[in-house]
Each structure stands twice: as structure tokens, then as C-alpha cells.
mmCIF file of C-alpha atoms and ligand atoms in Angstrom:
data_model
loop_
_atom_site.group_PDB
_atom_site.id
_atom_site.type_symbol
_atom_site.label_atom_id
_atom_site.label_comp_id
_atom_site.label_asym_id
_atom_site.label_seq_id
_atom_site.Cartn_x
_atom_site.Cartn_y
_atom_site.Cartn_z
ATOM 1 C CA MET D 1436 -4.091 28.742 -61.595
ATOM 2 C CA ALA D 1437 -2.250 25.793 -60.014
ATOM 3 C CA LYS D 1438 0.174 28.166 -58.349
ATOM 4 C CA PHE D 1439 -2.650 30.268 -56.947
ATOM 5 C CA PHE D 1440 -4.381 27.152 -55.635
ATOM 6 C CA LEU D 1441 -1.225 25.932 -53.847
ATOM 7 C CA ALA D 1442 -0.686 29.342 -52.309
ATOM 8 C CA PHE D 1443 -4.285 29.291 -51.108
ATOM 9 C CA LEU D 1444 -3.787 25.853 -49.547
ATOM 10 C CA PHE D 1445 -0.693 27.066 -47.774
ATOM 11 C CA VAL D 1446 -2.560 30.004 -46.267
ATOM 12 C CA VAL D 1447 -5.372 27.713 -45.098
ATOM 13 C CA ALA D 1448 -2.864 25.276 -43.606
ATOM 14 C CA SER D 1449 -1.035 27.952 -41.669
ATOM 15 C CA VAL D 1450 -4.259 29.416 -40.334
ATOM 16 C CA TYR D 1451 -5.344 25.980 -39.154
ATOM 17 C CA GLY D 1452 -1.911 25.393 -37.639
ATOM 18 C CA GLN D 1453 -2.527 28.291 -35.266
ATOM 19 C CA GLN D 1454 -5.528 27.070 -33.335
ATOM 20 C CA ALA D 1455 -6.313 28.808 -30.096
ATOM 21 C CA ASP D 1456 -4.904 25.969 -28.007
ATOM 22 C CA SER D 1457 -1.637 25.996 -29.951
ATOM 23 C CA ASP D 1458 -0.782 29.558 -28.974
ATOM 24 C CA CYS D 1459 0.971 30.303 -25.714
ATOM 25 C CA PRO D 1460 -1.500 32.184 -23.525
ATOM 26 C CA GLU D 1461 1.392 33.089 -21.267
ATOM 27 C CA LYS D 1462 5.139 33.285 -21.443
ATOM 28 C CA ASN D 1463 5.729 30.153 -19.354
ATOM 29 C CA GLY D 1464 3.426 27.394 -18.173
ATOM 30 C CA VAL D 1465 1.565 24.222 -19.051
ATOM 31 C CA PHE D 1466 -1.905 24.141 -20.556
ATOM 32 C CA ALA D 1467 -4.485 21.444 -21.197
ATOM 33 C CA ASP D 1468 -5.563 20.531 -24.719
ATOM 34 C CA THR D 1469 -9.228 21.358 -25.310
ATOM 35 C CA VAL D 1470 -10.306 17.945 -26.627
ATOM 36 C CA GLN D 1471 -7.734 15.326 -25.583
ATOM 37 C CA CYS D 1472 -7.369 14.698 -21.871
ATOM 38 C CA ASP D 1473 -3.846 13.250 -21.972
ATOM 39 C CA ARG D 1474 -2.407 15.969 -24.244
ATOM 40 C CA TYR D 1475 -1.037 19.265 -22.992
ATOM 41 C CA TYR D 1476 1.200 22.097 -24.063
ATOM 42 C CA GLU D 1477 4.232 23.545 -22.454
ATOM 43 C CA CYS D 1478 5.248 27.123 -23.084
ATOM 44 C CA GLU D 1479 8.773 28.244 -22.431
ATOM 45 C CA ASN D 1480 9.465 31.841 -23.200
ATOM 46 C CA PHE D 1481 6.461 31.802 -25.587
ATOM 47 C CA VAL D 1482 7.849 28.724 -27.362
ATOM 48 C CA LEU D 1483 5.161 26.083 -27.415
ATOM 49 C CA SER D 1484 5.765 22.334 -27.356
ATOM 50 C CA GLU D 1485 3.165 19.612 -27.413
ATOM 51 C CA LYS D 1486 3.315 16.874 -24.745
ATOM 52 C CA LEU D 1487 1.549 13.629 -23.971
ATOM 53 C CA CYS D 1488 1.105 12.099 -20.545
ATOM 54 C CA ALA D 1489 2.370 8.522 -20.213
ATOM 55 C CA ASP D 1490 -0.224 6.066 -21.545
ATOM 56 C CA GLY D 1491 -3.001 5.692 -18.954
ATOM 57 C CA LEU D 1492 -2.427 9.034 -17.249
ATOM 58 C CA VAL D 1493 -4.287 12.249 -18.037
ATOM 59 C CA PHE D 1494 -3.431 15.893 -17.617
ATOM 60 C CA ALA D 1495 -4.804 17.646 -14.561
ATOM 61 C CA ASP D 1496 -4.942 21.355 -15.262
ATOM 62 C CA LEU D 1497 -4.365 22.881 -11.850
ATOM 63 C CA GLY D 1498 -4.756 26.452 -13.113
ATOM 64 C CA VAL D 1499 -2.218 29.234 -13.426
ATOM 65 C CA ASN D 1500 -2.689 30.228 -9.787
ATOM 66 C CA SER D 1501 -1.564 26.828 -8.482
ATOM 67 C CA GLY D 1502 2.085 27.682 -9.044
ATOM 68 C CA VAL D 1503 2.428 24.207 -10.533
ATOM 69 C CA GLY D 1504 0.257 24.556 -13.627
ATOM 70 C CA GLY D 1505 -0.597 20.905 -14.005
ATOM 71 C CA ARG D 1506 0.542 17.329 -13.827
ATOM 72 C CA CYS D 1507 -0.249 13.924 -15.267
ATOM 73 C CA ASP D 1508 -2.419 11.922 -12.895
ATOM 74 C CA PHE D 1509 -4.704 8.886 -12.743
ATOM 75 C CA PRO D 1510 -8.047 9.354 -14.552
ATOM 76 C CA PHE D 1511 -10.101 9.001 -11.370
ATOM 77 C CA ASN D 1512 -8.417 12.153 -10.047
ATOM 78 C CA VAL D 1513 -9.130 14.240 -13.149
ATOM 79 C CA ASP D 1514 -12.300 15.504 -14.806
ATOM 80 C CA CYS D 1515 -12.019 14.608 -18.527
ATOM 81 C CA LYS D 1516 -15.704 15.184 -19.344
ATOM 82 C CA ASP D 1517 -15.085 18.106 -21.692
ATOM 83 C CA ARG D 1518 -11.940 16.684 -23.342
ATOM 84 C CA PRO D 1519 -12.718 12.976 -23.643
ATOM 85 C CA GLU D 1520 -10.225 11.981 -26.367
ATOM 86 C CA LEU D 1521 -7.141 9.916 -25.498
ATOM 87 C CA GLN D 1522 -4.006 8.635 -27.204
ATOM 88 C CA PRO D 1523 -4.279 5.079 -28.616
ATOM 89 C CA ALA D 1524 -3.887 2.543 -25.825
ATOM 90 C CA ASN D 1525 -0.623 0.590 -25.617
ATOM 91 C CA ALA D 1526 -1.755 -2.583 -23.890
ATOM 92 C CA THR D 1527 0.516 -5.216 -22.390
ATOM 93 C CA ALA D 1528 -0.422 -8.376 -20.493
ATOM 94 C CA ASN D 1529 -3.109 -7.507 -17.895
ATOM 95 C CA CYS D 1530 -2.598 -3.780 -18.547
ATOM 96 C CA PRO D 1531 -5.157 -2.217 -20.946
ATOM 97 C CA ARG D 1532 -2.874 0.838 -20.754
ATOM 98 C CA GLN D 1533 0.703 1.172 -19.567
ATOM 99 C CA ASN D 1534 -0.210 2.897 -16.290
ATOM 100 C CA GLY D 1535 -3.170 2.750 -13.949
ATOM 101 C CA TYR D 1536 -5.408 0.570 -11.829
ATOM 102 C CA PHE D 1537 -7.376 -1.961 -13.837
ATOM 103 C CA ALA D 1538 -10.031 -4.536 -13.045
ATOM 104 C CA HIS D 1539 -9.091 -8.193 -13.463
ATOM 105 C CA SER D 1540 -9.629 -9.316 -17.056
ATOM 106 C CA ASP D 1541 -11.948 -12.062 -15.752
ATOM 107 C CA PRO D 1542 -15.134 -10.099 -14.948
ATOM 108 C CA THR D 1543 -16.128 -12.652 -12.300
ATOM 109 C CA VAL D 1544 -12.986 -11.829 -10.279
ATOM 110 C CA CYS D 1545 -14.184 -8.856 -8.257
ATOM 111 C CA ASP D 1546 -11.656 -8.636 -5.429
ATOM 112 C CA GLN D 1547 -8.458 -8.515 -7.465
ATOM 113 C CA PHE D 1548 -7.040 -5.825 -9.704
ATOM 114 C CA PHE D 1549 -3.858 -4.869 -11.494
ATOM 115 C CA PHE D 1550 -1.703 -1.875 -10.738
ATOM 116 C CA CYS D 1551 0.227 -1.167 -13.939
ATOM 117 C CA SER D 1552 3.367 0.908 -14.053
ATOM 118 C CA SER D 1553 5.142 1.293 -17.414
ATOM 119 C CA GLY D 1554 3.279 -1.771 -18.622
ATOM 120 C CA GLN D 1555 4.319 -3.965 -15.680
ATOM 121 C CA ALA D 1556 1.283 -5.518 -13.973
ATOM 122 C CA ASN D 1557 1.120 -6.135 -10.226
ATOM 123 C CA LEU D 1558 -1.824 -8.199 -8.991
ATOM 124 C CA ILE D 1559 -3.421 -6.790 -5.828
ATOM 125 C CA THR D 1560 -6.095 -8.535 -3.738
ATOM 126 C CA CYS D 1561 -8.632 -6.540 -1.728
ATOM 127 C CA PRO D 1562 -9.202 -7.284 1.980
ATOM 128 C CA GLY D 1563 -12.122 -9.591 2.780
ATOM 129 C CA GLY D 1564 -15.540 -8.468 1.606
ATOM 130 C CA LEU D 1565 -14.233 -5.609 -0.544
ATOM 131 C CA VAL D 1566 -14.076 -5.374 -4.331
ATOM 132 C CA PHE D 1567 -12.023 -3.283 -6.720
ATOM 133 C CA ASN D 1568 -13.583 0.090 -7.464
ATOM 134 C CA PRO D 1569 -12.364 1.482 -10.811
ATOM 135 C CA ASN D 1570 -13.834 4.895 -9.977
ATOM 136 C CA THR D 1571 -11.398 5.364 -7.120
ATOM 137 C CA GLY D 1572 -8.595 2.894 -7.845
ATOM 138 C CA THR D 1573 -9.146 1.404 -4.388
ATOM 139 C CA CYS D 1574 -11.041 -1.429 -2.744
ATOM 140 C CA SER D 1575 -14.616 -0.550 -1.771
ATOM 141 C CA TRP D 1576 -17.712 -2.233 -0.449
ATOM 142 C CA PRO D 1577 -19.593 -3.819 -3.367
ATOM 143 C CA GLY D 1578 -22.473 -1.317 -3.120
ATOM 144 C CA GLU D 1579 -20.045 1.591 -3.404
ATOM 145 C CA ALA D 1580 -18.053 0.113 -6.290
ATOM 146 C CA ASN D 1581 -21.375 -0.644 -8.010
ATOM 147 C CA ARG D 1582 -19.891 -2.950 -10.664
ATOM 148 C CA ALA D 1583 -22.061 -5.237 -12.770
ATOM 149 C CA GLY D 1584 -21.469 -8.811 -11.588
ATOM 150 C CA CYS D 1585 -19.697 -7.606 -8.411
ATOM 151 C CA GLN D 1586 -22.651 -6.496 -6.311
ATOM 152 C CA SER D 1587 -23.196 -7.772 -2.775
ATOM 153 C CA LYS D 1588 -25.447 -10.525 -4.073
ATOM 154 C CA ASP D 1589 -22.607 -11.739 -6.316
ATOM 155 C CA VAL D 1590 -19.783 -11.700 -3.764
ATOM 156 C CA VAL D 1591 -21.425 -12.015 -0.335
ATOM 157 C CA ALA D 1592 -22.989 -15.337 0.647
ATOM 158 C CA PHE D 1593 -25.715 -13.730 2.711
ATOM 159 C CA ASP D 1594 -29.112 -12.302 1.895
ATOM 160 C CA CYS D 1595 -30.341 -9.520 4.118
ATOM 161 C CA PRO D 1596 -33.713 -10.657 5.453
ATOM 162 C CA ALA D 1597 -36.653 -8.578 4.369
ATOM 163 C CA ARG D 1598 -37.575 -6.461 7.335
ATOM 164 C CA VAL D 1599 -40.947 -5.984 8.866
ATOM 165 C CA LEU D 1600 -41.092 -2.259 9.430
ATOM 166 C CA GLU D 1601 -42.079 -1.632 13.003
ATOM 167 C CA ALA D 1602 -44.417 1.088 14.054
ATOM 168 C CA ASP D 1603 -41.842 2.759 16.251
ATOM 169 C CA PRO D 1604 -38.391 2.451 14.638
ATOM 170 C CA VAL D 1605 -35.487 3.443 16.864
ATOM 171 C CA GLY D 1606 -31.771 3.809 16.612
ATOM 172 C CA PRO D 1607 -29.053 2.800 14.186
ATOM 173 C CA GLN D 1608 -29.972 -0.890 14.580
ATOM 174 C CA PHE D 1609 -33.037 -0.060 12.583
ATOM 175 C CA ILE D 1610 -31.094 1.579 9.758
ATOM 176 C CA ASP D 1611 -28.250 -0.974 9.519
ATOM 177 C CA PRO D 1612 -29.472 -4.141 11.263
ATOM 178 C CA LEU D 1613 -27.013 -6.844 12.368
ATOM 179 C CA TYR D 1614 -27.444 -10.561 11.744
ATOM 180 C CA ALA D 1615 -25.384 -13.525 12.900
ATOM 181 C CA ASP D 1616 -23.350 -15.283 10.200
ATOM 182 C CA PRO D 1617 -25.142 -18.640 10.031
ATOM 183 C CA THR D 1618 -21.877 -20.426 9.190
ATOM 184 C CA ASP D 1619 -19.430 -18.866 11.675
ATOM 185 C CA CYS D 1620 -20.094 -17.811 15.275
ATOM 186 C CA GLN D 1621 -17.342 -15.175 15.222
ATOM 187 C CA TYR D 1622 -18.880 -13.264 12.340
ATOM 188 C CA PHE D 1623 -21.979 -11.219 11.677
ATOM 189 C CA TYR D 1624 -23.428 -9.188 8.834
ATOM 190 C CA VAL D 1625 -24.328 -5.525 8.864
ATOM 191 C CA CYS D 1626 -27.109 -4.906 6.376
ATOM 192 C CA ILE D 1627 -26.514 -1.343 5.216
ATOM 193 C CA GLY D 1628 -29.875 0.321 4.741
ATOM 194 C CA GLY D 1629 -31.372 -3.114 5.419
ATOM 195 C CA LYS D 1630 -30.189 -4.280 1.993
ATOM 196 C CA GLU D 1631 -26.438 -4.467 1.420
ATOM 197 C CA PRO D 1632 -24.706 -7.136 3.542
ATOM 198 C CA ARG D 1633 -21.194 -6.443 4.842
ATOM 199 C CA ARG D 1634 -19.385 -9.132 6.779
ATOM 200 C CA ASN D 1635 -17.824 -8.100 10.043
ATOM 201 C CA GLY D 1636 -16.192 -10.068 12.843
ATOM 202 C CA CYS D 1637 -15.819 -10.120 16.607
ATOM 203 C CA THR D 1638 -12.416 -10.230 18.275
ATOM 204 C CA THR D 1639 -11.059 -13.786 18.238
ATOM 205 C CA GLY D 1640 -12.382 -15.509 21.363
ATOM 206 C CA LEU D 1641 -15.731 -13.749 21.214
ATOM 207 C CA VAL D 1642 -18.843 -14.709 19.308
ATOM 208 C CA PHE D 1643 -21.745 -12.707 17.965
ATOM 209 C CA ASN D 1644 -24.811 -12.752 20.200
ATOM 210 C CA ASP D 1645 -27.847 -12.438 17.935
ATOM 211 C CA LEU D 1646 -30.143 -11.537 20.836
ATOM 212 C CA THR D 1647 -28.159 -8.561 22.120
ATOM 213 C CA LYS D 1648 -26.607 -7.819 18.684
ATOM 214 C CA ARG D 1649 -23.193 -7.571 20.323
ATOM 215 C CA CYS D 1650 -19.983 -9.539 20.536
ATOM 216 C CA ASP D 1651 -20.134 -11.695 23.631
ATOM 217 C CA ARG D 1652 -18.422 -14.490 25.515
ATOM 218 C CA PRO D 1653 -19.225 -17.930 24.071
ATOM 219 C CA ARG D 1654 -20.818 -19.113 27.352
ATOM 220 C CA ASN D 1655 -23.547 -16.478 26.893
ATOM 221 C CA VAL D 1656 -24.522 -17.765 23.439
ATOM 222 C CA PRO D 1657 -25.897 -21.300 23.687
ATOM 223 C CA ASP D 1658 -25.349 -22.238 20.024
ATOM 224 C CA CYS D 1659 -21.736 -21.058 20.136
ATOM 225 C CA VAL D 1660 -20.576 -22.282 23.551
ATOM 226 C CA ASP D 1661 -17.993 -24.624 22.042
ATOM 227 C CA TRP D 1662 -17.000 -22.468 19.079
ATOM 228 C CA TYR D 1663 -13.402 -21.938 20.200
ATOM 229 C CA LYS D 1664 -12.930 -25.314 21.887
ATOM 230 C CA THR D 1665 -9.833 -26.983 20.484
ATOM 231 C CA SER D 1666 -9.597 -30.718 19.923
ATOM 232 C CA GLU D 1667 -7.851 -30.968 23.301
ATOM 233 C CA GLY D 1668 -10.859 -29.382 24.949
ATOM 234 C CA ASP D 1669 -9.219 -26.065 25.833
ATOM 235 C CA LEU D 1670 -11.337 -23.005 25.465
ATOM 236 C CA LEU D 1671 -9.505 -20.023 24.042
ATOM 237 C CA GLU D 1672 -10.478 -16.943 25.996
ATOM 238 C CA PRO D 1673 -10.225 -13.493 24.469
ATOM 239 C CA ASP D 1674 -7.253 -11.409 25.600
ATOM 240 C CA VAL D 1675 -9.404 -8.343 25.992
ATOM 241 C CA LEU D 1676 -12.302 -9.358 28.167
ATOM 242 C CA ASP D 1677 -14.101 -6.045 28.246
ATOM 243 C CA GLU D 1678 -14.096 -5.660 24.480
ATOM 244 C CA VAL D 1679 -17.504 -7.165 23.990
ATOM 245 C CA ALA D 1680 -19.266 -4.542 21.916
ATOM 246 C CA ALA D 1681 -19.602 -5.234 18.201
ATOM 247 C CA PRO D 1682 -17.349 -2.917 16.234
ATOM 248 C CA PRO D 1683 -19.272 -0.207 14.384
ATOM 249 C CA PRO D 1684 -20.064 -1.099 10.789
ATOM 250 C CA LYS D 1685 -17.307 -0.017 8.431
ATOM 251 C CA ARG D 1686 -18.602 2.435 5.893
ATOM 252 C CA THR D 1687 -15.465 3.960 4.516
ATOM 253 C CA ASN D 1688 -13.410 2.932 1.501
ATOM 254 C CA PHE D 1689 -10.307 0.926 2.087
ATOM 255 C CA ALA D 1690 -7.219 1.939 0.196
ATOM 256 C CA GLY D 1691 -6.137 -1.021 -1.840
ATOM 257 C CA ARG D 1692 -2.747 0.478 -2.488
ATOM 258 C CA SER D 1693 -0.128 1.677 -0.128
HETATM 259 C C1 NAG S 281 4.273 0.099 -25.564
HETATM 260 O O1 NAG S 281 4.790 -0.361 -24.320
HETATM 261 C C2 NAG S 281 5.946 -1.151 -24.443
HETATM 262 C C3 NAG S 281 6.261 -1.731 -23.079
HETATM 263 O O2 NAG S 281 6.197 -0.801 -22.043
HETATM 264 C C4 NAG S 281 7.058 -0.290 -25.012
HETATM 265 O O3 NAG S 281 8.260 -1.032 -25.108
HETATM 266 C C5 NAG S 281 6.640 0.226 -26.366
HETATM 267 O O4 NAG S 281 7.614 1.117 -26.869
HETATM 268 C C6 NAG S 281 5.305 0.949 -26.299
HETATM 269 N N1 NAG S 281 4.814 1.244 -27.621
HETATM 270 C C7 NAG S 281 4.401 2.450 -27.966
HETATM 271 C C8 NAG S 281 3.865 2.580 -29.344
HETATM 272 O O5 NAG S 281 4.451 3.401 -27.221
#
């Protein structure tokens, strides 16, 4: 009876050892695991071996027609919805996993993140006004990154004024109105959709004219006439005198890595 039972177990074990994703579907190639996003299989002459992407990377199945088969890539480049499992994380200082782009461990630090490579953390700071976006691994405007505690209201010291909707709205000014930065004549805010403030600046030497909503020479803006006056009384004039239009609001993501 014991012998029969052991033999039965062995049969069960060998059947389970041959799951569909453990068989080579083709002679040569790489194939994604069905449940674990960072596990894949390599077939060489119908000999299957199991592989794991480096901690933090996941397998992108590029399909047999790609000529490449697949590669390990950052999670924001790969759809892991249907195979959500992952290897246990191997964390080191500031790196929740060995590889990837990770938010600062202090949740109130929105504009810095860590790029981790083999467990080595490199601190990267986003350009002014942008915050780390874990969904893209880049720096984004706060409204695009959409992180709790890192919204515009948390990182931008400006509240978009509530607008009185006019009967006859016209032009892009109406969609994304501009407001002078109350603390700095060179700067202004673009309120995207009237709600999300993004700080933008005029060329050095110019100031924002709140009446025309354009960058202008200081002498045309009474409150900012002396903005660039140095202690010696010199007035710095812009190099490019005809560049007086406000730059268009920036809407795109900024790559935080090079
Ligand atoms: C975790 O990462 C460290 C540093 O990169 C490495 O030395 C170690 O072997 C890793 N541990 C495991 C279990 O992979």
C-alpha cells in the first residue's frame, strides 16, 4: 500500500512539474511566466531554463514576431496586470529594490528620487516646479504625477484664483490663465484648466506684465520698474529685446534622467 501511494505521489508530482508554461512552445526563444512578471523561460533547442530578471526589473514579452522575444525592463514600461507576482525584494539603503526609479523615502520630499542600479542609489533632483512621477520614472508636473502629498497645493506656493466665468470666453488665456507671481516680477503662474498652478519665468531682464499677460520691459510695468536695478543703480537690460512674449505654458513631461 505504501509503495503504491509513493508511486501515485510521483506521478502527481511529474504531472504538476509539466505545467503549460514550463514546456517550450518553440525550439528557441524566451517566454513570459503566466503569473510572475519578473520570471521568464528560455528555450534552447527545446531545452527549457527558468530565469529571473534582476530585482526591480520585469520581463517585457515582445512576442515571437519581434525577433528579440523579450527583455527585462523597468516596470513602468511593462504591463504586469495579468502576472502581478514578483520575486522577494532585495532592498538596500534608499533602494526598495536593487534596480529602478524610486520616490524619496521621506514622503514630503516630492522633487527628489533615487535611481538604483545594482543596489547603488543615486539621488536625482527634478527641475523647478516638477515632482517625481513613479508611473513614468521621470519628473512631471504635480497634476500629472498625481501623488498624495505632492499635488500643486503641496509644492506650489500659489493658489489659482477662482475665476468668474465670462459670458463670452475666448482663446487659450481663458483655458490656462496667467497670473503674476506676487513675490517675483520675473515669474508668473499658468493655471492649467484654471486650477493647477505651474510656475514659469520671463527671460532675465524682462518682467511679467499682468495687464497684457506677456513678458515686458520693466519700464512698462510700474510695480516692477526697479526689479533688475543693482545696488549700483545699473539697470540690466535683456540681451534679446524683441523676446517679449511670455513663453507658452509647458505641458510636457520632463525627463529626469539622461
Ligand atoms: C542583495 O543585494 C546585495 C547588494 O547588491 C547583494 O550583495 C546580495 O547578494 C543580494 N541578495 C540576494 C538575496 O539577492
